[in-house]
CSV table of C-alpha atoms and ligand atoms in Angstrom, one decimal:
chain,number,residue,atom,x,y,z
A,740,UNK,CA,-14.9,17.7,-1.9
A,741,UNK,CA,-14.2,17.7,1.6
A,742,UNK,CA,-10.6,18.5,2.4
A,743,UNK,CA,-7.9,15.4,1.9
A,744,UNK,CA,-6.2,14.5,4.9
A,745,UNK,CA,-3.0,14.5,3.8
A,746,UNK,CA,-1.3,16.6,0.5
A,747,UNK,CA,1.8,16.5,-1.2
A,748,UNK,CA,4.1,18.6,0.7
A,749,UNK,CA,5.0,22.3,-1.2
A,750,UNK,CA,7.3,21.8,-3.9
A,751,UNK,CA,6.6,18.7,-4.8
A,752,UNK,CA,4.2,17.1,-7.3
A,753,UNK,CA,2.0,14.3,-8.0
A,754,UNK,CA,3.3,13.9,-11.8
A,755,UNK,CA,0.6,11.6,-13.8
A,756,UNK,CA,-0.8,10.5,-17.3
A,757,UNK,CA,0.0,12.2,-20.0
A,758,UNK,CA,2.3,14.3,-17.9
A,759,UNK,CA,4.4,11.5,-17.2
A,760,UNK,CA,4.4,9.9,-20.4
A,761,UNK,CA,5.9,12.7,-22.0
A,762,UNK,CA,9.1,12.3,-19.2
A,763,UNK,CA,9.3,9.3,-20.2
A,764,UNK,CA,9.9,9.9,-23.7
A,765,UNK,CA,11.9,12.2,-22.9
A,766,UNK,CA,14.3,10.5,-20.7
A,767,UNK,CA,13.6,7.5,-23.5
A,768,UNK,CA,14.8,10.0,-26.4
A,769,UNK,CA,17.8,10.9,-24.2
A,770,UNK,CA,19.1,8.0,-23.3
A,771,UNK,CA,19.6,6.9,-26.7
A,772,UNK,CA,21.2,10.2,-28.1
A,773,UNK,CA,23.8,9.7,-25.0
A,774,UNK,CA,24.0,5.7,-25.6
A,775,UNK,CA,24.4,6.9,-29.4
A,776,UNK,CA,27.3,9.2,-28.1
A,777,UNK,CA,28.7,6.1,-25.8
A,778,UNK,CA,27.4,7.1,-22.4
A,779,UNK,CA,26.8,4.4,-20.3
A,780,UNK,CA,24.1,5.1,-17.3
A,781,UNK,CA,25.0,5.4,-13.8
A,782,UNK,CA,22.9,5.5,-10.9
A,783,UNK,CA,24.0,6.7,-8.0
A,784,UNK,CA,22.2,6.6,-4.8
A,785,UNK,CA,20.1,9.2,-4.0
A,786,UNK,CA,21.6,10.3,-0.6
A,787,UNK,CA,25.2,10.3,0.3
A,788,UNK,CA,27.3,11.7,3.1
A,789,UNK,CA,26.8,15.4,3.2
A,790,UNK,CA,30.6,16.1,2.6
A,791,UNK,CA,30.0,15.2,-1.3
A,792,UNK,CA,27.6,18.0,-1.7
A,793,UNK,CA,29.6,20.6,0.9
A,794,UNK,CA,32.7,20.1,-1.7
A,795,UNK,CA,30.3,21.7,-4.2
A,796,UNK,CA,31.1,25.1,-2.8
A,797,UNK,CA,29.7,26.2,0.7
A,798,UNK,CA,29.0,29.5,-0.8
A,799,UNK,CA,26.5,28.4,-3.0
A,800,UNK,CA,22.8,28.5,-2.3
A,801,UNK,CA,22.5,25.0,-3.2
A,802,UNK,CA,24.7,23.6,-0.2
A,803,UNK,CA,24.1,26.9,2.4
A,804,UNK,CA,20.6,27.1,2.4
A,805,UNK,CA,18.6,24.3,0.4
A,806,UNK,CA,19.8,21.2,1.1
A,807,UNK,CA,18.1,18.4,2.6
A,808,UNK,CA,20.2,16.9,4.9
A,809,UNK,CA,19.7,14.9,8.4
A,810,UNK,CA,21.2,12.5,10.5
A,811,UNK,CA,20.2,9.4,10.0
A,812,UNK,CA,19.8,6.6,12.7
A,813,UNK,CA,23.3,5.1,12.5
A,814,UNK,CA,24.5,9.1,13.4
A,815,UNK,CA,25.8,9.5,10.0
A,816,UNK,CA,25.0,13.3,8.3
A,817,UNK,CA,23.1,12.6,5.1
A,818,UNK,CA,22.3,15.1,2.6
A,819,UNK,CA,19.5,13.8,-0.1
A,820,UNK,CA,21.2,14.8,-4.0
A,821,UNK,CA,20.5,18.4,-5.1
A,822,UNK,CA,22.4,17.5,-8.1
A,823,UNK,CA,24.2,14.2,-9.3
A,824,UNK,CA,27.9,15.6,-10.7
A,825,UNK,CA,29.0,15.6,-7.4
A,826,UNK,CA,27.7,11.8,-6.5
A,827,UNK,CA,29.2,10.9,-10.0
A,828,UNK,CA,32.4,12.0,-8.9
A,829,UNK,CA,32.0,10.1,-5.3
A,830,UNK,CA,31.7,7.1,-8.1
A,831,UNK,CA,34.3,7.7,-9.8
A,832,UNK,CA,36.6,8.6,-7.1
A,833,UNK,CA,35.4,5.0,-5.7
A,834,UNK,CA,35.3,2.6,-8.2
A,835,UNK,CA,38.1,4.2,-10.7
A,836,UNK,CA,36.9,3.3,-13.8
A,837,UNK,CA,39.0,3.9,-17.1
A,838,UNK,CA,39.4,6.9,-18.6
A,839,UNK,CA,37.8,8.6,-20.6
A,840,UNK,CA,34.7,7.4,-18.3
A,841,UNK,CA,31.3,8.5,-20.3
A,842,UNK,CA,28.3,8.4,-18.0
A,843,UNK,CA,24.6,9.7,-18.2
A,844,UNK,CA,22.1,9.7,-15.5
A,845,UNK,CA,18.7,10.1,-14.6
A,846,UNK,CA,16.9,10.9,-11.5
A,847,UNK,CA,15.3,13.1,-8.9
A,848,UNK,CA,16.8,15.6,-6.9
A,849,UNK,CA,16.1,17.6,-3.6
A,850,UNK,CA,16.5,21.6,-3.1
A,851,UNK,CA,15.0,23.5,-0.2
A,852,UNK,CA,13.7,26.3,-2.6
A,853,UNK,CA,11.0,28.9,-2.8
A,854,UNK,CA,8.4,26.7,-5.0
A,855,UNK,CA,7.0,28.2,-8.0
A,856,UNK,CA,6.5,26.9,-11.4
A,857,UNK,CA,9.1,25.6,-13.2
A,858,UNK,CA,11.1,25.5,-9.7
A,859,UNK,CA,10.1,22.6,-7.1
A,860,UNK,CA,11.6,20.9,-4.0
A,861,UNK,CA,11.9,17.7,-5.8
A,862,UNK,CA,12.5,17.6,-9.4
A,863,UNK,CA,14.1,15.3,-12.2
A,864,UNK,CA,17.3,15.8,-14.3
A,865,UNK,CA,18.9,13.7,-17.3
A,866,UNK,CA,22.7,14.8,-17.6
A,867,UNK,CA,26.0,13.5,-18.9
A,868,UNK,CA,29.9,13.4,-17.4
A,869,UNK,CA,32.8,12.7,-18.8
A,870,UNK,CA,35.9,12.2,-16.4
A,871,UNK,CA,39.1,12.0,-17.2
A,872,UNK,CA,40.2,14.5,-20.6
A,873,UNK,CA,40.7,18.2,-20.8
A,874,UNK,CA,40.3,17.7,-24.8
A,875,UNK,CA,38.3,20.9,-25.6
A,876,UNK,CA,36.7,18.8,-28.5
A,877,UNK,CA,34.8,16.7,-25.5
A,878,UNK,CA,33.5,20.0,-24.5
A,879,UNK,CA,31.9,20.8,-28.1
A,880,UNK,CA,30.7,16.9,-27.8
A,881,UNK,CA,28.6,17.5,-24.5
A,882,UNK,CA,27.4,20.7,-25.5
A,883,UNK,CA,26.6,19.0,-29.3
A,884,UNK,CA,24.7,15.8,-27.0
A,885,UNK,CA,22.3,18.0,-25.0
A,886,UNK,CA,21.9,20.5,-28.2
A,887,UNK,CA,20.6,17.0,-30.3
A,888,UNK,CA,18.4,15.7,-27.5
A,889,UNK,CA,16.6,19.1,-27.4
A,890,UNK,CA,16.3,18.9,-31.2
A,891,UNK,CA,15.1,15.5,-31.1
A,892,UNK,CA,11.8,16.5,-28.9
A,893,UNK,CA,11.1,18.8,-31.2
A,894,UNK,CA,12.2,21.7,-29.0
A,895,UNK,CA,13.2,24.8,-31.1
A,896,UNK,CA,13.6,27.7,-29.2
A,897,UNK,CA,16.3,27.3,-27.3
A,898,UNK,CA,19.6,29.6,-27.1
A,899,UNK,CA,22.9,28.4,-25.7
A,900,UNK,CA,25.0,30.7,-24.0
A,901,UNK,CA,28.4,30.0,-23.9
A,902,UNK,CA,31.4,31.4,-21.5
A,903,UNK,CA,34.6,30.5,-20.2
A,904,UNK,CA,35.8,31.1,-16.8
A,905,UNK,CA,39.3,30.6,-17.3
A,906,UNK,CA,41.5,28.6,-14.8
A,907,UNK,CA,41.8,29.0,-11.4
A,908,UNK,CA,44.4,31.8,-11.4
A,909,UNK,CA,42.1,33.5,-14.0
A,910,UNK,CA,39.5,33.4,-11.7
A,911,UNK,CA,40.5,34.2,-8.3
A,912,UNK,CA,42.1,37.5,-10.4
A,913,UNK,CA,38.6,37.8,-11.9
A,914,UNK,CA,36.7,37.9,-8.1
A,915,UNK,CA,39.1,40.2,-7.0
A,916,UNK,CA,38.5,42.7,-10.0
A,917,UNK,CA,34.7,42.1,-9.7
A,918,UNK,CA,35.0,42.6,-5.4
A,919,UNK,CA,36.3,46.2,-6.1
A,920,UNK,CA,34.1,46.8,-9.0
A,921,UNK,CA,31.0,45.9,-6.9
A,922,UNK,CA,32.2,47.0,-3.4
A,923,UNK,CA,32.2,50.7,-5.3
A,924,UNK,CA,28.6,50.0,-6.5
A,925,UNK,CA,27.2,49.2,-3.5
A,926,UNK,CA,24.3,51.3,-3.7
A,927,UNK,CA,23.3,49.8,-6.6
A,928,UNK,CA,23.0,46.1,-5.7
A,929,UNK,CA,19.8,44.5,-4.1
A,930,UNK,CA,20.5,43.5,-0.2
A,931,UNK,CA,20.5,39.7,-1.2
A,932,UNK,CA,23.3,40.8,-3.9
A,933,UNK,CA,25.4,42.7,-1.0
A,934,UNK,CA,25.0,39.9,1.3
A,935,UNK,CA,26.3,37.7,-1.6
A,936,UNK,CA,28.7,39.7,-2.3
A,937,UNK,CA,30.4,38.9,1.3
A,938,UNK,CA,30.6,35.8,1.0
A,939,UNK,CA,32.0,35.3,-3.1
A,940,UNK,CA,31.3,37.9,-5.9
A,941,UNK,CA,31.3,35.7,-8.3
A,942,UNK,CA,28.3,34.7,-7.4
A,943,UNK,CA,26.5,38.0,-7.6
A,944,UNK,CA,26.6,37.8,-11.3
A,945,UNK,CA,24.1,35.0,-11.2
A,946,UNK,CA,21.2,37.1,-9.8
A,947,UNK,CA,18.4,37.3,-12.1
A,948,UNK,CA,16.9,40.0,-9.5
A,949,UNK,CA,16.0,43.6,-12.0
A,950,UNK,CA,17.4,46.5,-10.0
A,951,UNK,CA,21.2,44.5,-10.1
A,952,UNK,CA,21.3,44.0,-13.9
A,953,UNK,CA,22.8,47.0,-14.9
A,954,UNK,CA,25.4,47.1,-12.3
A,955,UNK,CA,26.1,43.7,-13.6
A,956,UNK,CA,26.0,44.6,-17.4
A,957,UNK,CA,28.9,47.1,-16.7
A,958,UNK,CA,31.2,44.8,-14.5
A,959,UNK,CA,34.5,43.3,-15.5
A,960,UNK,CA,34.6,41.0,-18.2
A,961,UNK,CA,36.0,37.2,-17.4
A,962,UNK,CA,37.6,37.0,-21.0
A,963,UNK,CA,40.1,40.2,-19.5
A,964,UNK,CA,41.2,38.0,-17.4
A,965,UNK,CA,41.9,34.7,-19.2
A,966,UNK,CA,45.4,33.2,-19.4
A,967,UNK,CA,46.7,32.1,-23.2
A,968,UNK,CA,45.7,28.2,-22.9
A,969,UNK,CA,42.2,28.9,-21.8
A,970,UNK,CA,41.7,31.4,-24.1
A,971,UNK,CA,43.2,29.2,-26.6
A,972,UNK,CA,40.6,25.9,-25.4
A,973,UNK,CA,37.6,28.4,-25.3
A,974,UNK,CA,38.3,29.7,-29.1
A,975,UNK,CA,38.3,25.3,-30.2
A,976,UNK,CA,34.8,25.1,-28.7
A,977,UNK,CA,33.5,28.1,-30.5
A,978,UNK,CA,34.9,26.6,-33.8
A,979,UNK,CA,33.7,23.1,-32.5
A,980,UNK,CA,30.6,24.3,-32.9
A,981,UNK,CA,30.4,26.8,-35.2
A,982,UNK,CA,31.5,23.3,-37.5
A,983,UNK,CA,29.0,21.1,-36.3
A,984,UNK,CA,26.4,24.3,-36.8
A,985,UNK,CA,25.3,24.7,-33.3
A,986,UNK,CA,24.5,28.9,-32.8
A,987,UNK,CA,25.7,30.2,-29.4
A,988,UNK,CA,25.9,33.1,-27.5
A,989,UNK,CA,29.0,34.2,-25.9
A,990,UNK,CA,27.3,35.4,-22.6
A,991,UNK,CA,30.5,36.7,-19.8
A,992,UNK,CA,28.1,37.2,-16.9
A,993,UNK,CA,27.2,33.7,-17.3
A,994,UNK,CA,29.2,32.3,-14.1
A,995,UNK,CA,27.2,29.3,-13.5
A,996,UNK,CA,26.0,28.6,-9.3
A,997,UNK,CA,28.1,26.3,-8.4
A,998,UNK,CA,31.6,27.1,-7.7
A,999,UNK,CA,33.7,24.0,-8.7
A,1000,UNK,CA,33.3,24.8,-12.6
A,1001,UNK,CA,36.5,26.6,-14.5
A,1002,UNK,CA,37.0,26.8,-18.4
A,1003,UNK,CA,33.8,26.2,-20.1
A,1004,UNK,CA,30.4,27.0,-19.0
A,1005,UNK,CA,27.2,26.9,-20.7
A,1006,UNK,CA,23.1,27.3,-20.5
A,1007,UNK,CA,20.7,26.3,-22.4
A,1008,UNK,CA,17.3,29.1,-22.2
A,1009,UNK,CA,14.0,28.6,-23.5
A,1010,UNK,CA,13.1,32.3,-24.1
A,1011,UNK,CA,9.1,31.0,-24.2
A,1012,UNK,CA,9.4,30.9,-20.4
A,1013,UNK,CA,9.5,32.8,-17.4
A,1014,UNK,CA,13.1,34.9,-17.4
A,1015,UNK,CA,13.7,34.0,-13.4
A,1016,UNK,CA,12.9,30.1,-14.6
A,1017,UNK,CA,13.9,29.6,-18.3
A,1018,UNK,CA,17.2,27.7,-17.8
A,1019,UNK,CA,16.0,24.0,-19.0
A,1020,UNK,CA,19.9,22.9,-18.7
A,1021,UNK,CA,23.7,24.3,-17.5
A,1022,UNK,CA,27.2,22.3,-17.7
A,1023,UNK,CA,29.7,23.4,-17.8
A,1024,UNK,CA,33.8,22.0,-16.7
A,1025,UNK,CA,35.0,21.1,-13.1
A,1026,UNK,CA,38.7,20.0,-13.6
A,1027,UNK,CA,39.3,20.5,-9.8
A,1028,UNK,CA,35.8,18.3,-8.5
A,1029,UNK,CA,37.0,14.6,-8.7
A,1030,UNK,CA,40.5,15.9,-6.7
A,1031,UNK,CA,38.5,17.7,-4.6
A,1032,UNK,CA,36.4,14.6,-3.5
A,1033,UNK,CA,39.4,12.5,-2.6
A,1034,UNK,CA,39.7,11.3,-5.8
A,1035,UNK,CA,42.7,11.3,-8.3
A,1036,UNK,CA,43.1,14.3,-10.2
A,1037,UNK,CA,41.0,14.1,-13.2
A,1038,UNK,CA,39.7,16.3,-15.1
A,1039,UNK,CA,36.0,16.3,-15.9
A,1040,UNK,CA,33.0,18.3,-17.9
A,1041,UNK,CA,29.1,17.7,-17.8
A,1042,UNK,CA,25.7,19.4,-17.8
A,1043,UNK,CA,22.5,18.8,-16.3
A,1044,UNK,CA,18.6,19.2,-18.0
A,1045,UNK,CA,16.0,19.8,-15.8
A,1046,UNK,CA,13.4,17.1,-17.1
A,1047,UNK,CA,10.3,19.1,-15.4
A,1048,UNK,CA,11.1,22.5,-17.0
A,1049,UNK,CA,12.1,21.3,-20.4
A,1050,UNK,CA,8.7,20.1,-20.3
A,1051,UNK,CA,7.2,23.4,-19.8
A,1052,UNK,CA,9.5,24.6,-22.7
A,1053,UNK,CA,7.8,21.7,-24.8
A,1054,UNK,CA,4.0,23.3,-23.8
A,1055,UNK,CA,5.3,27.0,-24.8
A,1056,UNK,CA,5.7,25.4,-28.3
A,1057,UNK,CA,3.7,22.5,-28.8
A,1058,UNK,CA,6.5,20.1,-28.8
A,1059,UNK,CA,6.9,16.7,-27.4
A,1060,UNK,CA,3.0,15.3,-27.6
A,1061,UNK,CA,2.4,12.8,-25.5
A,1062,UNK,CA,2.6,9.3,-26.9
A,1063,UNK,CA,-0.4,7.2,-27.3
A,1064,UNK,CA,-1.4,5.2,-24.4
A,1065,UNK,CA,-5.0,5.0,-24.6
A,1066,UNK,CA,-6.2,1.2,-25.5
A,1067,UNK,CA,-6.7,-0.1,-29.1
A,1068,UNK,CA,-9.2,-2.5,-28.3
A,1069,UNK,CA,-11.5,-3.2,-25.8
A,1070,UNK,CA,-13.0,-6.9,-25.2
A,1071,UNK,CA,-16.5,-7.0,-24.2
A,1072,UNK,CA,-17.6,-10.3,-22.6
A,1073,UNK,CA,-21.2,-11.6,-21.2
A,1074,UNK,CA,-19.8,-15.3,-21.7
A,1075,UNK,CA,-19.8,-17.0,-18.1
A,1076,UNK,CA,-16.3,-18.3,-18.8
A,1077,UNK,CA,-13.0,-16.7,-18.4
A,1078,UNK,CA,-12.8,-15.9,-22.2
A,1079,UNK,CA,-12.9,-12.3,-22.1
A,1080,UNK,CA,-9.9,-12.7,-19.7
A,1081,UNK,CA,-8.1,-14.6,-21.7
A,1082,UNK,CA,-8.6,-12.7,-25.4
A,1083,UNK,CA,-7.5,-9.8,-23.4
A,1084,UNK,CA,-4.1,-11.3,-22.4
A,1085,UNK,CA,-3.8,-12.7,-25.5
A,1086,UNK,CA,-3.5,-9.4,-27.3
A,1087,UNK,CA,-1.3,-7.7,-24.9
A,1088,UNK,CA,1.0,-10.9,-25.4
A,1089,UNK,CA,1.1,-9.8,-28.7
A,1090,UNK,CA,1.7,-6.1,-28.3
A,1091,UNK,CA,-1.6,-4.3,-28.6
A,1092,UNK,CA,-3.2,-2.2,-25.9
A,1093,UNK,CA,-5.9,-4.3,-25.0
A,1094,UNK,CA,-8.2,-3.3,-21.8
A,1095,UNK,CA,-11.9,-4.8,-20.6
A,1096,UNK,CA,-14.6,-3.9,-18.3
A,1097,UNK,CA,-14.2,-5.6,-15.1
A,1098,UNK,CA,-17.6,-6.7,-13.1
A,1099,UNK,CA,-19.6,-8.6,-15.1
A,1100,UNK,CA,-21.4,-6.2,-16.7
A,1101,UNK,CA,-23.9,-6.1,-19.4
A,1102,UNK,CA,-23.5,-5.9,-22.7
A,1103,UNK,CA,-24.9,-2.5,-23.4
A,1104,UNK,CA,-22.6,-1.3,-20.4
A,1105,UNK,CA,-19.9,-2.9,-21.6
A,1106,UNK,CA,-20.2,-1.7,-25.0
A,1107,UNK,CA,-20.3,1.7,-24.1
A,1108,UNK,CA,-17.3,1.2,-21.8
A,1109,UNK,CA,-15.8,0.4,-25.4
A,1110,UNK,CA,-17.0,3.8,-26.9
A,1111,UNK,CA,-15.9,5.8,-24.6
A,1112,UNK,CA,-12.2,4.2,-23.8
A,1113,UNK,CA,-10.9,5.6,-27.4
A,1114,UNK,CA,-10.6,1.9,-28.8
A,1115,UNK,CA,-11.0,1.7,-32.5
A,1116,UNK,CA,-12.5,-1.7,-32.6
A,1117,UNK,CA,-14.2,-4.6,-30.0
A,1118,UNK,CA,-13.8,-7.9,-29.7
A,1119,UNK,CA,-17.0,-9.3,-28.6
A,1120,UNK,CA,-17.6,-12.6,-26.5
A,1121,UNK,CA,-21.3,-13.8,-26.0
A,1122,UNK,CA,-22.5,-16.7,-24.4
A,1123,UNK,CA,-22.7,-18.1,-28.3
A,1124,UNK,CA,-19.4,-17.2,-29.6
A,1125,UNK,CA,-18.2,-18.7,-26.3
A,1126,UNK,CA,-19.6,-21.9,-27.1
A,1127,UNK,CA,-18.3,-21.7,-30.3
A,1128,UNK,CA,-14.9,-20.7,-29.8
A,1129,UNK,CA,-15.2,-17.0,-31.9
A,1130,UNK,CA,-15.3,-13.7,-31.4
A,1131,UNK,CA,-16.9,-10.9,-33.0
A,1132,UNK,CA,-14.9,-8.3,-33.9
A,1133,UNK,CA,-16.4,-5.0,-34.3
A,1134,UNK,CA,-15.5,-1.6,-35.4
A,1135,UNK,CA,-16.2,0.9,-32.6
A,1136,UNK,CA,-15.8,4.2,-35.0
A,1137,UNK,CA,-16.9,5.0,-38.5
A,1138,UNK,CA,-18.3,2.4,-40.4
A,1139,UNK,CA,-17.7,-1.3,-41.3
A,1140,UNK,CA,-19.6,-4.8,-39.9
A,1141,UNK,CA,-18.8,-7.1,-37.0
A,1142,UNK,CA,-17.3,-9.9,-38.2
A,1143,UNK,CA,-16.8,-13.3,-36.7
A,1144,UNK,CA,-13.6,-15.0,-36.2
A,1145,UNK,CA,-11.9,-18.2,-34.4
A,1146,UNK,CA,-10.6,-18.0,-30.8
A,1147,UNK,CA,-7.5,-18.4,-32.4
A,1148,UNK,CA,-7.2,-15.9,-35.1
A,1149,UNK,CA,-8.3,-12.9,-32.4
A,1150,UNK,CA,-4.9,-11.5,-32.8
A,1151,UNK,CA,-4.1,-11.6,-36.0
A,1152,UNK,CA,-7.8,-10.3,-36.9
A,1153,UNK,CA,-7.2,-7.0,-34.9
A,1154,UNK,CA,-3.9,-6.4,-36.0
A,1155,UNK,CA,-5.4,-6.4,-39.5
A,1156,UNK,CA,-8.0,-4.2,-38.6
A,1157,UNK,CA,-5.4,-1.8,-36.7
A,1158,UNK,CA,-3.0,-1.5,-39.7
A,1159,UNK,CA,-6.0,-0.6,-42.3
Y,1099,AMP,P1,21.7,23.2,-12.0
Y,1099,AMP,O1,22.1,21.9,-11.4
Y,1099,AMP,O2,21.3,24.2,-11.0
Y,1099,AMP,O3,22.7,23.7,-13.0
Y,1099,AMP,O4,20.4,23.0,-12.8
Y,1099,AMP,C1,20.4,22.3,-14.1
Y,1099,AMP,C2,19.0,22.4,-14.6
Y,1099,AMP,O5,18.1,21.7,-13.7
Y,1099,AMP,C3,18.4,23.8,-14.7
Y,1099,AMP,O6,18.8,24.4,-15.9
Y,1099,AMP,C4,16.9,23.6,-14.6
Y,1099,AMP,O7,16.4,23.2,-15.8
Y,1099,AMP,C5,16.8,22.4,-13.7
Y,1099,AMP,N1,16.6,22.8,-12.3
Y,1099,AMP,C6,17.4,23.3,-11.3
Y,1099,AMP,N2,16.8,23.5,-10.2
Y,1099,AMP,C7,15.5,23.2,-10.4
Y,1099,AMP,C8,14.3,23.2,-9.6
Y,1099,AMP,N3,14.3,23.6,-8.3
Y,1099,AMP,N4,13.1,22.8,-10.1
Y,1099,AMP,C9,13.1,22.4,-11.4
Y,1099,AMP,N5,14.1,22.4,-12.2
Y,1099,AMP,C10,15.3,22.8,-11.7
């Protein structure tokens, strides 16, 4: 094949049948285990002033160095979403709805990262918010939400990892423990984890990079550092979920990349992939976000699952088949009329996956069209039946005889044939 002219650009893909029928049972299967929980969906758009993402945290790799952003043609600074907490708090901070405001989403986002699989330039996420209650029980119910969704798709190996990062005051005492511990390790960190290391040190307990692990396995612990009422929220999600028997791991280096979270933090792992890209979701809480966006201060806690790479978790382990879409019937028709045409409508009127062969083919071309489109049985039009208002209708696998019906019981006669 001669080369195309154009192709999608790197990092992004051209998702289709069955790939995309699976998404859409998942998003499907998700949206009713958050409408269950009382979510109601938001969508926000899917660019906004930069500012909204830069109050993520400028030291994060998702605002310094992948976002999308441009100025548009009215000289505004837009970014395009790498993640939709942020834009959820633009909405709340907006339209100030009543707390405690539930809201799930679904939708692309845009991050300016080294493609490979199971990370892309464009790729989907389904997450929850709630805004508005520092109730450590909403924690365990967010956590609980995303743990039933992945149950529901038949995903089984998955681990949660559980931390807490304290409040504030816990924290910035945490980054200045962990800036001494590391400064004196130096030697022992990658160049990407020094440079890191400059700009918040925090952060250098994300790297997934092998030579900094066991400099990282031997830093400070958070949970040192934790004043009595966090320690006190973090200990009610533990039992939260030891109750509802959802297994975690308490996991301290698990710091989460973006900087606005504090208490609670979580991940969700599929161990059946890659280690750099087997996160298939991360919340965690952001009491400091909605403030921080102009907004009133209100707390707020939610998590994100990356649609694309839960989907690879669902390959590792068979999960999540893709639903049927091929047709149930096919209608052959040699009649000069527009019978055909309308038999076929008829059936998808009444719910059946009904497809034809368009052209004005013959019969024997037509019928093997039939065959080979996975129908189970035909509904056949000749220039007879069409003159005498019937069809035949004919079993394309196995065994069993055509039989002849009237125009009008077409439906009802596959249907029967379906159910058997
Ligand atoms: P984050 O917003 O970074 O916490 O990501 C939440 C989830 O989205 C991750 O656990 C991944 O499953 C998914 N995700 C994040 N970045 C990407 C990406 N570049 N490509 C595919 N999935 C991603």
């Amino acid at each position: 094949m001669a080369q195309p002219l154009f192709q999608a650009p790197p990092g992004t893909r051209d998702l289709m049948s069955p790939v995309t029928d699976r998404m859409r049972a998942m998003v499907a299967a998700f949206a009713d285990e958050a409408t269950k929980a009382g979510f109601g969906q938001v969508t926000p758009p899917m660019f906004e002033d930069v500012g909204v993402f830069v109050r993520i945290g400028e030291a994060t790799d998702v605002v310094n160095k992948e976002l999308y952003a441009f100025e548009d043609k009215g000289g505004r600074t837009i970014a395009l979403r790498p993640e939709q907490t942020a834009s959820i708090c633009r909405v709340f901070a907006q339209r100030r709805p009543l707390t405690p405001w539930k809201a799930w989403y679904y939708g692309a986002n845009f991050r300016y990262e080294q493609a490979q699989k199971g990370r892309y330039r464009q790729f989907d996420q389904v997450g929850a918010e709630v805004i508005g209650s520092t109730d450590p029980d909403l924690d365990t119910e967010l956590i609980a939400l995303a743990w039933r969704f992945y149950q529901r798709i038949g995903l089984t190996n998955v681990t949660l990892l559980l931390n807490s990062l304290g409040d504030p005051d816990d924290r910035a005492a945490y980054t200045e423990a962990l800036r001494a511990y590391f400064t004196d390790n130096l030697d022992n960190l990658t160049a990407q984890s020094r440079e890191t290391l400059g700009r918040n040190p925090l952060r250098v307990m994300d790297s997934k990079r092998e030579p900094d692990q066991t400099t990282i396995r031997n830093a400070p612990h958070l949970r040192d550092f934790l004043s009595a009422e966090a320690s006190t929220a973090f200990e009610r999600v533990q039992s939260g979920l030891t109750a509802l028997g959802i297994p975690f791991e308490i996991t301290p280096r698990l710091v989460r990349g973006l900087d606005y979270y504090n208490r609670t933090t979580f991940e969700f792992v599929a161990p059946g992939l890659d280690a750099a890209q087997n996160a298939v979701g991360g919340g965690g809480r952001y009491d400091g976000l909605v403030a921080n966006l102009g907004g009133p201060d209100e707390p707020g806690i939610g998590f994100a699952i990356g649609v694309d790479r839960t989907l690879l978790a669902c390959d590792a382990e068979d999960a999540l088949p893709a639903p049927a879409t091929a047709p149930e019937v096919w209608v052959v028709a040699t009649s000069e009329g527009v019978e055909g045409l309308e038999a076929t409508d008829r059936l998808r009127r009444a719910g059946i996956r009904a497809d034809r062969t368009e052209g004005g083919r013959s019969m024997k071309a037509q019928m093997k069209a039939a065959n080979k489109s996975g129908a189970a049985v035909a509904v056949v039009i000749g220039p007879d039946e069409a003159t005498e208002n019937r069809a035949g209708i004919k079993p394309l696998r196995g065994q069993g005889d055509q039989i002849s019906v009237a125009d009008e019981q077409i439906v009802q006669a596959v249907q029967e044939f379906l159910e058997q």
